[in-house]
PDB file of C-alpha atoms and ligand atoms in Angstrom:
ATOM      1  CA  ASP A 178     110.255 113.723  86.694  1.00  0.00           C
ATOM      2  CA  PHE A 179     106.770 112.501  86.902  1.00  0.00           C
ATOM      3  CA  ALA A 180     104.743 112.649  83.701  1.00  0.00           C
ATOM      4  CA  PRO A 181     100.895 115.479  84.226  1.00  0.00           C
ATOM      5  CA  VAL A 182      98.435 112.919  85.858  1.00  0.00           C
ATOM      6  CA  GLU A 183      96.746 111.534  82.230  1.00  0.00           C
ATOM      7  CA  HIS A 184     100.033 109.938  81.805  1.00  0.00           C
ATOM      8  CA  ARG A 185      99.922 108.184  84.783  1.00  0.00           C
ATOM      9  CA  PRO A 186      97.861 105.175  84.653  1.00  0.00           C
ATOM     10  CA  LEU A 187      98.693 103.751  87.821  1.00  0.00           C
ATOM     11  CA  TYR A 188      97.370 107.402  89.649  1.00  0.00           C
ATOM     12  CA  GLY A 189      94.936 105.739  92.444  1.00  0.00           C
ATOM     13  CA  LYS A 190      96.303 102.515  92.653  1.00  0.00           C
ATOM     14  CA  LYS A 191      98.773 101.362  95.326  1.00  0.00           C
ATOM     15  CA  ILE A 192     101.540  98.283  94.811  1.00  0.00           C
ATOM     16  CA  VAL A 193     103.385  97.191  97.442  1.00  0.00           C
ATOM     17  CA  VAL A 194     106.936  95.351  95.745  1.00  0.00           C
ATOM     18  CA  THR A 195     109.349  93.436  97.479  1.00  0.00           C
ATOM     19  CA  ALA A 196     113.436  93.111  96.574  1.00  0.00           C
ATOM     20  CA  GLY A 197     116.181  91.809  97.117  1.00  0.00           C
ATOM     21  CA  PRO A 198     117.676  88.754  99.694  1.00  0.00           C
ATOM     22  CA  THR A 199     116.977  87.697 102.468  1.00  0.00           C
ATOM     23  CA  HIS A 200     119.875  87.593 105.429  1.00  0.00           C
ATOM     24  CA  GLU A 201     119.271  85.098 108.071  1.00  0.00           C
ATOM     25  CA  ALA A 202     121.205  85.217 110.841  1.00  0.00           C
ATOM     26  CA  ILE A 203     123.710  81.960 112.828  1.00  0.00           C
ATOM     27  CA  ASP A 204     125.272  83.851 115.025  1.00  0.00           C
ATOM     28  CA  PRO A 205     125.143  87.857 115.836  1.00  0.00           C
ATOM     29  CA  VAL A 206     127.620  88.152 112.938  1.00  0.00           C
ATOM     30  CA  ARG A 207     127.368  85.496 110.966  1.00  0.00           C
ATOM     31  CA  TYR A 208     124.211  84.440 108.358  1.00  0.00           C
ATOM     32  CA  ILE A 209     122.918  82.815 105.527  1.00  0.00           C
ATOM     33  CA  ALA A 210     121.907  85.538 102.130  1.00  0.00           C
ATOM     34  CA  ASN A 211     121.907  84.727  97.869  1.00  0.00           C
ATOM     35  CA  ARG A 212     123.433  87.294  95.313  1.00  0.00           C
ATOM     36  CA  SER A 213     120.433  89.108  94.608  1.00  0.00           C
ATOM     37  CA  SER A 214     121.378  92.759  94.220  1.00  0.00           C
ATOM     38  CA  GLY A 215     117.988  93.613  94.547  1.00  0.00           C
ATOM     39  CA  ARG A 216     118.118  95.920  90.908  1.00  0.00           C
ATOM     40  CA  GLN A 217     114.835  94.287  89.339  1.00  0.00           C
ATOM     41  CA  GLY A 218     112.894  94.847  91.899  1.00  0.00           C
ATOM     42  CA  PHE A 219     114.148  98.648  92.903  1.00  0.00           C
ATOM     43  CA  ALA A 220     113.366  98.876  89.130  1.00  0.00           C
ATOM     44  CA  ILE A 221     109.992  97.648  89.175  1.00  0.00           C
ATOM     45  CA  ALA A 222     109.467  99.963  92.309  1.00  0.00           C
ATOM     46  CA  GLN A 223     110.905 102.588  90.095  1.00  0.00           C
ATOM     47  CA  ALA A 224     108.538 102.363  87.203  1.00  0.00           C
ATOM     48  CA  ALA A 225     105.310 101.625  89.129  1.00  0.00           C
ATOM     49  CA  ALA A 226     105.960 105.268  90.962  1.00  0.00           C
ATOM     50  CA  GLU A 227     107.314 107.151  87.392  1.00  0.00           C
ATOM     51  CA  MET A 228     103.111 105.463  86.706  1.00  0.00           C
ATOM     52  CA  GLY A 229     101.908 107.036  89.703  1.00  0.00           C
ATOM     53  CA  ALA A 230     101.061 104.293  91.419  1.00  0.00           C
ATOM     54  CA  GLU A 231     102.022 104.685  95.369  1.00  0.00           C
ATOM     55  CA  VAL A 232     104.718 102.196  96.514  1.00  0.00           C
ATOM     56  CA  ILE A 233     105.924 100.657  99.289  1.00  0.00           C
ATOM     57  CA  LEU A 234     108.757  99.165  98.769  1.00  0.00           C
ATOM     58  CA  ILE A 235     109.931  96.223 101.407  1.00  0.00           C
ATOM     59  CA  ALA A 236     113.583  95.904 100.770  1.00  0.00           C
ATOM     60  CA  GLY A 237     116.200  93.060 102.359  1.00  0.00           C
ATOM     61  CA  PRO A 238     119.263  94.471 102.758  1.00  0.00           C
ATOM     62  CA  VAL A 239     121.202  95.836  99.219  1.00  0.00           C
ATOM     63  CA  ASN A 240     123.154  98.890  98.416  1.00  0.00           C
ATOM     64  CA  LEU A 241     120.862 101.091  95.959  1.00  0.00           C
ATOM     65  CA  ALA A 242     119.080 104.326  96.490  1.00  0.00           C
ATOM     66  CA  THR A 243     115.674 104.844  97.138  1.00  0.00           C
ATOM     67  CA  PRO A 244     113.957 105.471  93.868  1.00  0.00           C
ATOM     68  CA  PRO A 245     112.189 109.107  94.063  1.00  0.00           C
ATOM     69  CA  GLY A 246     108.392 108.962  95.233  1.00  0.00           C
ATOM     70  CA  VAL A 247     109.000 105.116  96.852  1.00  0.00           C
ATOM     71  CA  ILE A 248     108.366 103.867  99.986  1.00  0.00           C
ATOM     72  CA  ARG A 249     111.266 102.476 101.448  1.00  0.00           C
ATOM     73  CA  TRP A 250     110.425 100.020 104.104  1.00  0.00           C
ATOM     74  CA  ASP A 251     114.185  97.961 105.119  1.00  0.00           C
ATOM     75  CA  VAL A 252     113.913  94.384 106.670  1.00  0.00           C
ATOM     76  CA  GLU A 253     116.989  91.699 107.240  1.00  0.00           C
ATOM     77  CA  SER A 254     115.084  88.163 107.563  1.00  0.00           C
ATOM     78  CA  ALA A 255     112.398  86.456 105.787  1.00  0.00           C
ATOM     79  CA  ARG A 256     109.843  86.753 109.065  1.00  0.00           C
ATOM     80  CA  GLU A 257     110.450  90.341 108.596  1.00  0.00           C
ATOM     81  CA  MET A 258     109.677  90.468 105.449  1.00  0.00           C
ATOM     82  CA  GLN A 259     106.615  88.872 105.652  1.00  0.00           C
ATOM     83  CA  ALA A 260     105.333  90.801 108.571  1.00  0.00           C
ATOM     84  CA  GLU A 261     106.039  94.553 106.521  1.00  0.00           C
ATOM     85  CA  VAL A 262     104.254  92.739 103.641  1.00  0.00           C
ATOM     86  CA  GLU A 263     101.432  92.113 105.981  1.00  0.00           C
ATOM     87  CA  LYS A 264     101.299  95.403 107.591  1.00  0.00           C
ATOM     88  CA  ALA A 265     101.230  97.131 103.817  1.00  0.00           C
ATOM     89  CA  LEU A 266      97.435  95.509 103.136  1.00  0.00           C
ATOM     90  CA  PRO A 267      95.390  96.153 101.454  1.00  0.00           C
ATOM     91  CA  ALA A 268      96.872  96.692  97.910  1.00  0.00           C
ATOM     92  CA  ASP A 269      95.913  96.072  94.243  1.00  0.00           C
ATOM     93  CA  ALA A 270      98.164  94.316  92.943  1.00  0.00           C
ATOM     94  CA  ALA A 271     102.475  93.117  95.053  1.00  0.00           C
ATOM     95  CA  ILE A 272     104.826  92.166  93.437  1.00  0.00           C
ATOM     96  CA  MET A 273     106.933  89.448  95.129  1.00  0.00           C
ATOM     97  CA  VAL A 274     111.241  90.410  93.196  1.00  0.00           C
ATOM     98  CA  ALA A 275     112.753  89.589  96.605  1.00  0.00           C
ATOM     99  CA  ALA A 276     115.402  86.427  96.445  1.00  0.00           C
ATOM    100  CA  VAL A 277     113.945  85.302  99.731  1.00  0.00           C
ATOM    101  CA  ALA A 278     115.917  82.489 101.598  1.00  0.00           C
ATOM    102  CA  ASP A 279     113.948  79.181 102.194  1.00  0.00           C
ATOM    103  CA  TYR A 280     115.872  78.325 105.133  1.00  0.00           C
ATOM    104  CA  ARG A 281     117.084  79.550 107.994  1.00  0.00           C
ATOM    105  CA  ALA A 282     118.798  78.598 111.159  1.00  0.00           C
ATOM    106  CA  ALA A 283     116.812  76.468 113.270  1.00  0.00           C
ATOM    107  CA  ASP A 284     118.214  78.453 116.503  1.00  0.00           C
ATOM    108  CA  ILE A 285     120.112  81.848 116.570  1.00  0.00           C
ATOM    109  CA  ALA A 286     123.119  81.382 118.604  1.00  0.00           C
ATOM    110  CA  ASP A 287     123.781  83.935 121.165  1.00  0.00           C
ATOM    111  CA  GLN A 288     127.509  84.945 121.001  1.00  0.00           C
ATOM    112  CA  LYS A 289     130.229  84.233 118.151  1.00  0.00           C
ATOM    113  CA  ILE A 290     130.492  80.068 117.503  1.00  0.00           C
ATOM    114  CA  LYS A 291     133.190  79.047 118.213  1.00  0.00           C
ATOM    115  CA  LYS A 292     136.132  76.602 116.610  1.00  0.00           C
ATOM    116  CA  LYS A 293     136.153  74.167 119.308  1.00  0.00           C
ATOM    117  CA  GLY A 294     139.325  72.157 117.724  1.00  0.00           C
ATOM    118  CA  ALA A 295     136.875  69.287 116.476  1.00  0.00           C
ATOM    119  CA  PRO A 296     135.311  68.425 113.002  1.00  0.00           C
ATOM    120  CA  PRO A 297     132.645  71.080 113.723  1.00  0.00           C
ATOM    121  CA  ALA A 298     129.336  70.555 114.164  1.00  0.00           C
ATOM    122  CA  PRO A 299     126.282  70.333 111.716  1.00  0.00           C
ATOM    123  CA  LEU A 300     124.115  73.582 111.127  1.00  0.00           C
ATOM    124  CA  PRO A 301     120.279  72.450 111.764  1.00  0.00           C
ATOM    125  CA  LEU A 302     117.855  74.041 109.100  1.00  0.00           C
ATOM    126  CA  THR A 303     114.323  74.914 109.126  1.00  0.00           C
ATOM    127  CA  GLU A 304     111.991  76.169 106.523  1.00  0.00           C
ATOM    128  CA  ASN A 305     111.160  79.648 106.210  1.00  0.00           C
ATOM    129  CA  PRO A 306     107.164  80.851 105.556  1.00  0.00           C
ATOM    130  CA  ASP A 307     105.873  81.701 102.088  1.00  0.00           C
ATOM    131  CA  ILE A 308     105.421  84.922 101.803  1.00  0.00           C
ATOM    132  CA  LEU A 309     103.906  84.647  97.935  1.00  0.00           C
ATOM    133  CA  ALA A 310     101.954  81.896  99.083  1.00  0.00           C
ATOM    134  CA  MET A 311     100.814  83.511 102.891  1.00  0.00           C
ATOM    135  CA  LEU A 312      99.718  86.486 100.470  1.00  0.00           C
ATOM    136  CA  ALA A 313      97.153  84.283  98.029  1.00  0.00           C
ATOM    137  CA  ARG A 314      95.786  83.052 100.779  1.00  0.00           C
ATOM    138  CA  HIS A 315      94.953  86.506 102.765  1.00  0.00           C
ATOM    139  CA  ALA A 316      91.726  87.530 103.889  1.00  0.00           C
ATOM    140  CA  GLN A 317      92.894  90.557 101.779  1.00  0.00           C
ATOM    141  CA  ARG A 318      94.467  89.144  98.759  1.00  0.00           C
ATOM    142  CA  PRO A 319      95.955  91.799  96.048  1.00  0.00           C
ATOM    143  CA  LYS A 320      93.414  91.139  93.189  1.00  0.00           C
ATOM    144  CA  LEU A 321      96.709  91.456  91.053  1.00  0.00           C
ATOM    145  CA  LEU A 322     100.015  88.834  93.531  1.00  0.00           C
ATOM    146  CA  ILE A 323     102.933  88.188  90.874  1.00  0.00           C
ATOM    147  CA  GLY A 324     105.815  86.065  91.879  1.00  0.00           C
ATOM    148  CA  PHE A 325     109.602  86.115  90.273  1.00  0.00           C
ATOM    149  CA  ALA A 326     110.799  82.209  89.980  1.00  0.00           C
ATOM    150  CA  ALA A 327     115.339  82.617  89.438  1.00  0.00           C
ATOM    151  CA  GLU A 328     115.822  79.641  87.866  1.00  0.00           C
ATOM    152  CA  THR A 329     118.658  77.998  85.770  1.00  0.00           C
ATOM    153  CA  GLU A 330     116.703  75.191  83.848  1.00  0.00           C
ATOM    154  CA  ASN A 331     113.666  74.117  82.548  1.00  0.00           C
ATOM    155  CA  VAL A 332     112.483  77.730  83.635  1.00  0.00           C
ATOM    156  CA  ALA A 333     108.939  78.442  81.631  1.00  0.00           C
ATOM    157  CA  GLU A 334     108.632  74.572  83.033  1.00  0.00           C
ATOM    158  CA  HIS A 335     109.359  75.192  86.230  1.00  0.00           C
ATOM    159  CA  ALA A 336     107.421  78.426  86.503  1.00  0.00           C
ATOM    160  CA  ALA A 337     104.203  77.232  84.878  1.00  0.00           C
ATOM    161  CA  GLN A 338     104.250  74.685  88.275  1.00  0.00           C
ATOM    162  CA  LYS A 339     105.442  77.346  90.584  1.00  0.00           C
ATOM    163  CA  LEU A 340     102.235  79.650  89.444  1.00  0.00           C
ATOM    164  CA  ALA A 341     100.094  76.435  90.536  1.00  0.00           C
ATOM    165  CA  LYS A 342     101.792  75.836  93.416  1.00  0.00           C
ATOM    166  CA  LYS A 343     101.682  79.128  94.776  1.00  0.00           C
ATOM    167  CA  GLY A 344      98.801  80.554  94.026  1.00  0.00           C
ATOM    168  CA  CYS A 345      99.504  83.463  92.365  1.00  0.00           C
ATOM    169  CA  ASP A 346      98.395  85.267  89.081  1.00  0.00           C
ATOM    170  CA  TRP A 347     102.015  84.959  87.241  1.00  0.00           C
ATOM    171  CA  ILE A 348     105.307  84.415  87.534  1.00  0.00           C
ATOM    172  CA  VAL A 349     108.041  86.272  85.754  1.00  0.00           C
ATOM    173  CA  ALA A 350     110.763  84.489  85.447  1.00  0.00           C
ATOM    174  CA  ASN A 351     114.151  84.842  84.643  1.00  0.00           C
ATOM    175  CA  ASP A 352     116.545  82.602  83.242  1.00  0.00           C
ATOM    176  CA  VAL A 353     120.026  82.967  86.131  1.00  0.00           C
ATOM    177  CA  SER A 354     122.347  80.762  84.848  1.00  0.00           C
ATOM    178  CA  GLY A 355     124.709  83.341  83.558  1.00  0.00           C
ATOM    179  CA  ASP A 356     125.336  86.142  85.476  1.00  0.00           C
ATOM    180  CA  VAL A 357     121.973  88.030  85.438  1.00  0.00           C
ATOM    181  CA  MET A 358     121.745  87.722  89.222  1.00  0.00           C
ATOM    182  CA  GLY A 359     123.805  91.522  89.901  1.00  0.00           C
ATOM    183  CA  GLY A 360     123.675  91.771  86.436  1.00  0.00           C
ATOM    184  CA  SER A 361     122.239  94.757  84.549  1.00  0.00           C
ATOM    185  CA  GLU A 362     119.715  92.658  81.737  1.00  0.00           C
ATOM    186  CA  ASN A 363     117.715  90.175  82.149  1.00  0.00           C
ATOM    187  CA  SER A 364     115.865  87.186  80.068  1.00  0.00           C
ATOM    188  CA  VAL A 365     111.656  86.563  81.626  1.00  0.00           C
ATOM    189  CA  HIS A 366     109.191  84.282  80.375  1.00  0.00           C
ATOM    190  CA  ILE A 367     105.806  86.032  81.969  1.00  0.00           C
ATOM    191  CA  VAL A 368     103.475  82.704  82.506  1.00  0.00           C
ATOM    192  CA  THR A 369     100.058  83.241  83.570  1.00  0.00           C
ATOM    193  CA  LYS A 370      96.814  80.611  83.275  1.00  0.00           C
ATOM    194  CA  ASP A 371      96.392  81.818  79.308  1.00  0.00           C
ATOM    195  CA  GLY A 372     100.256  80.435  78.458  1.00  0.00           C
ATOM    196  CA  THR A 373     103.873  82.538  78.763  1.00  0.00           C
ATOM    197  CA  GLU A 374     105.639  85.470  77.033  1.00  0.00           C
ATOM    198  CA  SER A 375     109.010  85.190  76.487  1.00  0.00           C
ATOM    199  CA  TRP A 376     110.152  89.081  76.366  1.00  0.00           C
ATOM    200  CA  PRO A 377     113.735  89.136  74.487  1.00  0.00           C
ATOM    201  CA  LYS A 378     116.597  90.083  77.091  1.00  0.00           C
ATOM    202  CA  ALA A 379     116.884  93.273  78.447  1.00  0.00           C
ATOM    203  CA  HIS A 380     117.604  96.293  81.270  1.00  0.00           C
ATOM    204  CA  LYS A 381     116.286  95.462  84.074  1.00  0.00           C
ATOM    205  CA  GLU A 382     114.471  98.893  83.152  1.00  0.00           C
ATOM    206  CA  VAL A 383     113.252  98.215  80.903  1.00  0.00           C
ATOM    207  CA  VAL A 384     112.330  94.808  81.508  1.00  0.00           C
ATOM    208  CA  ALA A 385     110.227  96.699  84.721  1.00  0.00           C
ATOM    209  CA  ARG A 386     108.817  99.537  82.696  1.00  0.00           C
ATOM    210  CA  LYS A 387     107.033  96.688  79.987  1.00  0.00           C
ATOM    211  CA  LEU A 388     105.826  94.623  83.317  1.00  0.00           C
ATOM    212  CA  MET A 389     104.506  97.655  84.270  1.00  0.00           C
ATOM    213  CA  GLU A 390     103.040  98.329  81.643  1.00  0.00           C
ATOM    214  CA  LYS A 391     100.946  94.881  81.687  1.00  0.00           C
ATOM    215  CA  ILE A 392     100.455  95.010  84.804  1.00  0.00           C
ATOM    216  CA  ALA A 393      98.682  98.805  84.574  1.00  0.00           C
ATOM    217  CA  ASN A 394      96.511  96.913  82.047  1.00  0.00           C
ATOM    218  CA  VAL A 395      94.968  94.801  84.435  1.00  0.00           C
ATOM    219  CA  ILE A 396      94.462  96.955  87.621  1.00  0.00           C
ATOM    220  CA  GLY A 397      94.830 100.423  86.106  1.00  0.00           C
ATOM    221  CA  GLY A 398      92.009 102.622  84.016  1.00  0.00           C
TER     222      GLY A 398
HETATM  223  N1  CTP B 597     108.776  83.510  97.729  1.00  0.00           N
HETATM  224  C1  CTP B 597     108.413  84.093  99.090  1.00  0.00           C
HETATM  225  N2  CTP B 597     108.511  83.333  99.921  1.00  0.00           N
HETATM  226  C2  CTP B 597     110.053  82.218 100.426  1.00  0.00           C
HETATM  227  C3  CTP B 597     110.335  81.803  98.820  1.00  0.00           C
HETATM  228  C4  CTP B 597     110.019  82.408  98.324  1.00  0.00           C
HETATM  229  O1  CTP B 597     107.350  84.898  99.236  1.00  0.00           O
HETATM  230  N3  CTP B 597     109.719  82.121 101.550  1.00  0.00           N
HETATM  231  C5  CTP B 597     108.774  84.371  97.228  1.00  0.00           C
HETATM  232  C6  CTP B 597     109.733  84.924  95.891  1.00  0.00           C
HETATM  233  O2  CTP B 597     109.795  85.630  96.080  1.00  0.00           O
HETATM  234  C7  CTP B 597     109.058  84.672  94.341  1.00  0.00           C
HETATM  235  C8  CTP B 597     108.066  82.807  94.953  1.00  0.00           C
HETATM  236  O3  CTP B 597     108.353  83.708  95.846  1.00  0.00           O
HETATM  237  O4  CTP B 597     107.789  85.698  94.004  1.00  0.00           O
HETATM  238  C9  CTP B 597     109.147  82.711  94.079  1.00  0.00           C
HETATM  239  O5  CTP B 597     110.557  82.547  94.314  1.00  0.00           O
HETATM  240  P1  CTP B 597     110.916  81.183  94.593  1.00  0.00           P
HETATM  241  O6  CTP B 597     112.546  80.925  94.961  1.00  0.00           O
HETATM  242  O7  CTP B 597     111.580  80.470  92.949  1.00  0.00           O
HETATM  243  O8  CTP B 597     109.899  79.537  94.276  1.00  0.00           O
HETATM  244  P2  CTP B 597     110.198  78.039  95.567  1.00  0.00           P
HETATM  245  O9  CTP B 597     108.692  78.485  95.897  1.00  0.00           O
HETATM  246  O10 CTP B 597     110.878  78.513  97.031  1.00  0.00           O
HETATM  247  O11 CTP B 597     110.772  77.206  94.888  1.00  0.00           O
HETATM  248  P3  CTP B 597     112.098  77.279  94.691  1.00  0.00           P
HETATM  249  O12 CTP B 597     113.089  75.436  95.677  1.00  0.00           O
HETATM  250  O13 CTP B 597     112.469  76.770  93.535  1.00  0.00           O
HETATM  251  O14 CTP B 597     113.148  77.925  95.396  1.00  0.00           O
HETATM  252 CA1   CA B 598     113.592  79.609  96.778  1.00  0.00          CA
END
């Protein structure tokens, strides 16, 4: 259900959200992936749509329904995700919630890799493009650019370093040392150039709405 227009502070704004893991092929039947469920990113896309924004959700492989009113583009790999993010520009804000694989196989085998009765060959990797850092330098950089950081230790400290390294405006740092990846709750720290806010642990939908309200305060109106 959508609120009347006067209660939709993001009406007329366009927001790009990435969500989920990426899958990086090794051969036709195997891939490198991670435990991201996509739930936090989908909840953010839903909250943005409920607040009236035009939302483009660029999703890696997840098992989730598209939130009402959200435009969804599905991708598999980091490189596909980067291409779709660029196609979605310009945007007023971009929220990069996806757990993008840092590395992919250097070569994708054309055929299924077979056992050869010998010790396994090493799997050479190469680095994926950094989509968030690319957006930060882009000619059509969104006015508000937000990264997520999943950390298992020194959460706020690592996030502050990431803010500087990536060139984004905020980092939403979550502590993934428990069952956060795939779980229903999230405990986050919002790191900006003005400092760090730590929010109480809450359901991902609650974190999403609170984050979108903070975003609306910057780009809304
Ligand atoms: N990200 C991205 N492209 C990548 C890797 C990360 O856009 N190739 C984005 C993520 O979507 C997230 C932010 O960058 O918004 C931080 O991701 P994270 O994995 O925490 O940062 P990394 O720079 O990859 O550092 P780390 O070595 O801790 O994984
Ligand atoms: Ca990473």
